[in-house]
Backbone as JSON, one array per atom type, in Angstrom:
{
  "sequence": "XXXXXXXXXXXXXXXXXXXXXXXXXXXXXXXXXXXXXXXXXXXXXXXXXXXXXXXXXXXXXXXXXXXXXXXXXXXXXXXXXXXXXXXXXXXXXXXXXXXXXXXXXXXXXXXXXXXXXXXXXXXXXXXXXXXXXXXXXXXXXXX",
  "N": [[25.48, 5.59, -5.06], [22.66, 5.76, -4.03], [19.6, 3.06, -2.81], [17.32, 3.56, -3.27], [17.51, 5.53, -5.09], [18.38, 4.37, -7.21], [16.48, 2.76, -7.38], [14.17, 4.43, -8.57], [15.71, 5.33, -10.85], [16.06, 2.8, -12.44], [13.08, 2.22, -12.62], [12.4, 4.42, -14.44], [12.0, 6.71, -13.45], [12.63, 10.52, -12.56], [15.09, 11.24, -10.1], [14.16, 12.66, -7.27], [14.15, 14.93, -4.13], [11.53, 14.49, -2.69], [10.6, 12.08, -3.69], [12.49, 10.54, -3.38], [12.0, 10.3, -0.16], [9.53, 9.89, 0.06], [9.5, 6.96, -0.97], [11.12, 6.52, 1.46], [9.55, 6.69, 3.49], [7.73, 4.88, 2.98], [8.87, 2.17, 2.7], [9.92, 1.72, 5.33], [7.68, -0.02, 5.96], [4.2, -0.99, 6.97], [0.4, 0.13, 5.55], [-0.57, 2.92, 5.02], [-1.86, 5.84, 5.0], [-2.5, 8.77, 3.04], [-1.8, 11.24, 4.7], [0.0, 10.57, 6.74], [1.95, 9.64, 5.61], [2.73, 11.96, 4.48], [3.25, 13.56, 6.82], [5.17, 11.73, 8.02], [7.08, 12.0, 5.79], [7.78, 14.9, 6.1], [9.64, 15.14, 7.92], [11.96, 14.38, 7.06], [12.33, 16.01, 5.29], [13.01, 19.46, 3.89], [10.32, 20.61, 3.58], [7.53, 20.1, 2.14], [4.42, 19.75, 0.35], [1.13, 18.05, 0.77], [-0.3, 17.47, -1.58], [2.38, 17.45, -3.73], [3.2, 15.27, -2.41], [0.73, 13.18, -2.88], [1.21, 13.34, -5.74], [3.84, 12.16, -6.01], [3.25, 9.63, -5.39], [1.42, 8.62, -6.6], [2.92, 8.8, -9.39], [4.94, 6.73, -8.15], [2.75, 4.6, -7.58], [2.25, 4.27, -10.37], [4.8, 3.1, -11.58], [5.05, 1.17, -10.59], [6.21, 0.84, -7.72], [4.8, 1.44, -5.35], [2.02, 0.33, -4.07], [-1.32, 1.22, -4.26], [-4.04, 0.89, -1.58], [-7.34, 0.59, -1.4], [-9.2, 0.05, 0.87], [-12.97, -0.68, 1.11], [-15.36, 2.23, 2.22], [-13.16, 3.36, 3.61], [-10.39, 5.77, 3.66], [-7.61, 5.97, 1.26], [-4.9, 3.71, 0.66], [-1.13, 2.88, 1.39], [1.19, 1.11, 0.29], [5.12, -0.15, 0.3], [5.18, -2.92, -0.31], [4.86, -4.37, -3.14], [3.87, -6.43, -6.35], [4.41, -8.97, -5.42], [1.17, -10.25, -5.72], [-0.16, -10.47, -3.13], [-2.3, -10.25, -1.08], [-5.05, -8.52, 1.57], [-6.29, -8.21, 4.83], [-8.66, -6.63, 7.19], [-9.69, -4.74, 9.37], [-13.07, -4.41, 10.97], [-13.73, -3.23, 13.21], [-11.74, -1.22, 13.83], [-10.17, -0.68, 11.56], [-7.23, -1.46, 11.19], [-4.82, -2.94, 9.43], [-3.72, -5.44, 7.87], [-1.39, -7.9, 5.67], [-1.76, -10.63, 3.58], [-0.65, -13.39, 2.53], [-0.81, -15.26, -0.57], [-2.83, -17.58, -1.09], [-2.7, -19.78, -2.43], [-0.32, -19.59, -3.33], [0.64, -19.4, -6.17], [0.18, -17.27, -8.77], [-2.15, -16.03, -10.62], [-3.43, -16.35, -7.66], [-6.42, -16.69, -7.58], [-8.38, -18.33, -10.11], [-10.83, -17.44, -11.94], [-14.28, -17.93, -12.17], [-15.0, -17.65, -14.56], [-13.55, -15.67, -16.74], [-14.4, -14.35, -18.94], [-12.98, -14.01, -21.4], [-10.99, -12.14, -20.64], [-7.0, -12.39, -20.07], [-6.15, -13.4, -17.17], [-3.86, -11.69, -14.44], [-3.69, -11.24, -12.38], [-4.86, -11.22, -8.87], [-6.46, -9.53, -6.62], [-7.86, -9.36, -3.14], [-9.92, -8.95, -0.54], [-9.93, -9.58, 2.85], [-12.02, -9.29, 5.45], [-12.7, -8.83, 8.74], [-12.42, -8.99, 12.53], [-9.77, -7.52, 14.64], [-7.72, -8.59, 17.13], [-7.33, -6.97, 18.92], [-9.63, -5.79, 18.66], [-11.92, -7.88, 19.29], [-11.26, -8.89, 21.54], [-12.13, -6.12, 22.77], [-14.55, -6.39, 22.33], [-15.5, -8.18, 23.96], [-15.12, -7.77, 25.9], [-17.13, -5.93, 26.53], [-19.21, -6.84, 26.13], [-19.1, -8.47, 28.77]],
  "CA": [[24.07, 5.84, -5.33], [21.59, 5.1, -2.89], [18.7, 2.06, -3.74], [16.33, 5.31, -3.65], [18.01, 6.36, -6.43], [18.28, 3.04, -8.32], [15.07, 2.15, -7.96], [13.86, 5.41, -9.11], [16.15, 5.32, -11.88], [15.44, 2.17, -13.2], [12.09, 2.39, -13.34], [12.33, 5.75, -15.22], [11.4, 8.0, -13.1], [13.95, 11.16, -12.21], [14.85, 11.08, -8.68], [13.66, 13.79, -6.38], [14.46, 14.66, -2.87], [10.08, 13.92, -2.33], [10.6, 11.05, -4.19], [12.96, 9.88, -1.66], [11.67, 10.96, 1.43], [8.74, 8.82, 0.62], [10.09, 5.84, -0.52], [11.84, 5.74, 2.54], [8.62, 6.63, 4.92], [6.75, 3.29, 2.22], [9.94, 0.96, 3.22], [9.54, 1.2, 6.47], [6.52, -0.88, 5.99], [3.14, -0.23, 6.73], [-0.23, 0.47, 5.42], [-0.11, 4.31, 5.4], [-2.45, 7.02, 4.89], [-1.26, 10.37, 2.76], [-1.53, 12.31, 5.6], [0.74, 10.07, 7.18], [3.11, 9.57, 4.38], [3.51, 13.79, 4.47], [3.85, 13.74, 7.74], [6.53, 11.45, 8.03], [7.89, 12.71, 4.63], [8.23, 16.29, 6.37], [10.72, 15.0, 8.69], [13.23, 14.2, 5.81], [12.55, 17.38, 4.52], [12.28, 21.0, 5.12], [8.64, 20.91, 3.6], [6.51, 18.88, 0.89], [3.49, 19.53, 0.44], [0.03, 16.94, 0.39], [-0.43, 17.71, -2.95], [3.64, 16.71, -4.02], [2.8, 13.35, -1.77], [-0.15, 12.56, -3.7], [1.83, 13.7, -7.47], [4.55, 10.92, -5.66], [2.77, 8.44, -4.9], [0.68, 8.84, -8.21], [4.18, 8.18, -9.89], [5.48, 5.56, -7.53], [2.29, 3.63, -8.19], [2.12, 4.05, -12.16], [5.85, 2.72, -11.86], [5.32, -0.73, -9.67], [7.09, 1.02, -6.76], [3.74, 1.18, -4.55], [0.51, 0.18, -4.31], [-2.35, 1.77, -3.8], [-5.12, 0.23, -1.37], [-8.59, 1.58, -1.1], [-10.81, -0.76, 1.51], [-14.87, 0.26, 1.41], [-15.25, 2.49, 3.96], [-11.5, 4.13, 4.16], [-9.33, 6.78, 2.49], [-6.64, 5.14, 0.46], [-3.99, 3.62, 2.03], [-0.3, 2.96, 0.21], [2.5, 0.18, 1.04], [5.98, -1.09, -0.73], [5.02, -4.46, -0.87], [4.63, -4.93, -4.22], [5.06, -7.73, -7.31], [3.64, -10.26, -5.15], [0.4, -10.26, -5.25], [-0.84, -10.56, -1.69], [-4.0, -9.92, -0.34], [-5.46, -7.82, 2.66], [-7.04, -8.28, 5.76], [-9.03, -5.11, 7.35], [-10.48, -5.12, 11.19], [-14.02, -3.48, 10.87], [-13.48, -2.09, 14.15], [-10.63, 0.12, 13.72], [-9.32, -0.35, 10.23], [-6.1, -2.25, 10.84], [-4.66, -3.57, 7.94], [-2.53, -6.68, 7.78], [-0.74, -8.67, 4.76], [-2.36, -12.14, 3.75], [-0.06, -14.4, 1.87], [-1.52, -15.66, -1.54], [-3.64, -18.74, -0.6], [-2.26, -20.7, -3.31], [1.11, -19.94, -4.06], [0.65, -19.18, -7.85], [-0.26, -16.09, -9.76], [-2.97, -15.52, -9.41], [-3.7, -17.16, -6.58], [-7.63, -17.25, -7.77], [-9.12, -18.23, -11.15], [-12.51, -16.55, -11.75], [-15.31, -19.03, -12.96], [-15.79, -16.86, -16.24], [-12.84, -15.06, -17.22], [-14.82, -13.01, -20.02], [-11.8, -13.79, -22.39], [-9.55, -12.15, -20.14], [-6.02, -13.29, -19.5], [-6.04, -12.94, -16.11], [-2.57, -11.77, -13.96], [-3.37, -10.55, -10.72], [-5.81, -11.42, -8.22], [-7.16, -8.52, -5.1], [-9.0, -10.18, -2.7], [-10.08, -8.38, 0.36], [-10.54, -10.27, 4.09], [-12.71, -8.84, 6.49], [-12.82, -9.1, 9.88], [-12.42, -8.08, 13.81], [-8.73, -7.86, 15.03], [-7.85, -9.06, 18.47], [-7.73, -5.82, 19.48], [-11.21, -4.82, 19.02], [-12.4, -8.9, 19.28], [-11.09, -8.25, 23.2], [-13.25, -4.69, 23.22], [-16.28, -6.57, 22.2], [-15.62, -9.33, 24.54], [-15.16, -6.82, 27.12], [-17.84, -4.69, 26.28], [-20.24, -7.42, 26.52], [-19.06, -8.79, 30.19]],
  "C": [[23.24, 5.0, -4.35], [20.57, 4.21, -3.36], [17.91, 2.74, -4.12], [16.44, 5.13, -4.68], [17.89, 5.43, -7.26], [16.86, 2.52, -8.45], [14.06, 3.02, -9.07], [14.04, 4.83, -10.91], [15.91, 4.28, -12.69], [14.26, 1.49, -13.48], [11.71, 3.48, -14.36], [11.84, 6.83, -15.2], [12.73, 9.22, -12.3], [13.83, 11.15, -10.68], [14.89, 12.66, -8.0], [13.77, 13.93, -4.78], [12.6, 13.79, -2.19], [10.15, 12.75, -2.56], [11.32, 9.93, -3.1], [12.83, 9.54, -0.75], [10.66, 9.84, 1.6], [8.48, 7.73, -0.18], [10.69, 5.49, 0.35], [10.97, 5.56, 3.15], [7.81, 4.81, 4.09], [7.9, 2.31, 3.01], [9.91, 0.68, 4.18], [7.81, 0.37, 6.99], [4.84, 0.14, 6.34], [2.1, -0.4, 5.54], [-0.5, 1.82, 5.34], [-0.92, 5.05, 4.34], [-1.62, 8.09, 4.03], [-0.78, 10.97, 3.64], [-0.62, 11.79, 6.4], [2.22, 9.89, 6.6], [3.83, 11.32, 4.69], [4.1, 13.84, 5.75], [5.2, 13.33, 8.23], [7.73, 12.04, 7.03], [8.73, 14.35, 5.13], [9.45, 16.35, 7.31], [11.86, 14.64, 8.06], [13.51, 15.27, 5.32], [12.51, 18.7, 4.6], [10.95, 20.89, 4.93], [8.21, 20.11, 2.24], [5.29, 19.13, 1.42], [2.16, 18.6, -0.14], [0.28, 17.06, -0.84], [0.92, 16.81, -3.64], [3.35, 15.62, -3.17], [1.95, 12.54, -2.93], [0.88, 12.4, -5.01], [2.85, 12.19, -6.91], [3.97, 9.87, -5.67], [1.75, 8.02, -5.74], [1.41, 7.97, -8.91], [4.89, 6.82, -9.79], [4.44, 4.35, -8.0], [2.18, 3.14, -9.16], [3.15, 3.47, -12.15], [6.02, 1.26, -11.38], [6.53, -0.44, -8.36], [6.36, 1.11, -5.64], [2.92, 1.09, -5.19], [-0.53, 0.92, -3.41], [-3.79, 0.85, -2.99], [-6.52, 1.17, -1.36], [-9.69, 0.33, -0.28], [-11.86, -0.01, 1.54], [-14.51, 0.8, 2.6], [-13.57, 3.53, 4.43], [-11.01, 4.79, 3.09], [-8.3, 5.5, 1.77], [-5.55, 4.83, 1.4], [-2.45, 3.17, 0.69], [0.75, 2.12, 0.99], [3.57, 0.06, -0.1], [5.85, -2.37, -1.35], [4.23, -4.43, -2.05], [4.59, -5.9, -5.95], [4.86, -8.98, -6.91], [2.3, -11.19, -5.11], [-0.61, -10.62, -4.49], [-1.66, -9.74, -1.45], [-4.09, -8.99, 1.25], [-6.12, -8.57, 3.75], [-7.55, -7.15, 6.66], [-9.95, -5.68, 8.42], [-11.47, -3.81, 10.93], [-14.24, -2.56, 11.8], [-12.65, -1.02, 13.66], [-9.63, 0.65, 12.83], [-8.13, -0.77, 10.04], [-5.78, -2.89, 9.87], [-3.55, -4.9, 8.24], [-2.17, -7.59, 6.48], [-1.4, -9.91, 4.72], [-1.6, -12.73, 2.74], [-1.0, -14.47, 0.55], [-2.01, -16.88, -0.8], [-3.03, -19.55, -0.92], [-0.57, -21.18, -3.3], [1.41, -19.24, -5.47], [0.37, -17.88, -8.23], [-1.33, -16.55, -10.64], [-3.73, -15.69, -8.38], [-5.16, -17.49, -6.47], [-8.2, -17.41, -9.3], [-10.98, -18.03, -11.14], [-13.05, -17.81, -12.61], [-15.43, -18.95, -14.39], [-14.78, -15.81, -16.13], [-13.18, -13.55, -18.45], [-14.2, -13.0, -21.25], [-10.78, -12.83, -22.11], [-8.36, -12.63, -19.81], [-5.4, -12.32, -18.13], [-4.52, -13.08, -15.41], [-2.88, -11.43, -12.51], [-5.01, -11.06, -9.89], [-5.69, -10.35, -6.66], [-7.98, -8.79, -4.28], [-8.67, -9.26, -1.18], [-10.71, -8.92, 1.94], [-11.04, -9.14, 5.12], [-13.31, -9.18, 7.64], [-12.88, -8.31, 11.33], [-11.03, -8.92, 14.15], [-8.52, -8.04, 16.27], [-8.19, -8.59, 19.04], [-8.91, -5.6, 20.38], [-12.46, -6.47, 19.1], [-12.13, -8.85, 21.15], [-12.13, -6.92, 23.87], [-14.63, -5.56, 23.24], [-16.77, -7.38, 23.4], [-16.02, -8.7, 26.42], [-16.52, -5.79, 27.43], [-19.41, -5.25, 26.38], [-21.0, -8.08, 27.69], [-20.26, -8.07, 31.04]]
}
């Protein structure tokens, strides 16, 4: 049995060739668009369509097998890394996404001033910036 399959399975979801296809295109890391996800997904498969991506990746997230990002400003975006909860970083130029460690260490790596009488587990914190990239365009662009 493939980890596919085990992971699937013991989260409790039945395994599916879609299901597959894109947990493998999420594993290979990434930040990743649907339309990206299908696309790669279609090369595993004879055909899947958007729609079955989304219904996947619906699934995968309700299960703790991806996460769903949504930065202001951008379609959704969808990675494996998840269970840790690490933070973003997003280049206002061109939308790059990159991984940010927890700050802390701990879970949840921020306590809110005023909780509300929540018991807080997770912390989402969103960095925003300009990536070298487009910190080189500007630099260039200003010469």
């Amino acid at each position: 049995m493939s980890t596919g399959e085990q992971l699937l399975r013991e989260h409790g979801l039945r395994v599916t060739k879609p299901r597959l296809a894109v947990l493998e295109v999420l594993a290979g890391g990434g930040h990743l668009e649907v339309d990206d996800i299908a696309r790669r997904a279609r090369t595993k498969l004879d055909s899947v369509s958007t729609q079955a991506v989304y219904d996947v990746l619906g699934a995968l997230s309700r299960a703790g097998l991806a996460r769903r990002l949504e930065p202001a400003g951008s379609p959704a975006r969808y990675e494996a890394r998840v269970g840790d909860n690490h933070h973003h970083i997003v280049c206002r130029g061109c939308g790059e996404i990159a991984d940010v460690d927890c700050v802390v260490g701990e879970r949840p790596c921020l306590i809110p001033g005023a909780a509300h009488g929540f018991e807080v587990d997770e912390a989402e914190v969103t960095f925003w910036g300009l990536c070298p990239a487009c910190q080189a365009r500007r630099v260039a662009d200003s010469a």
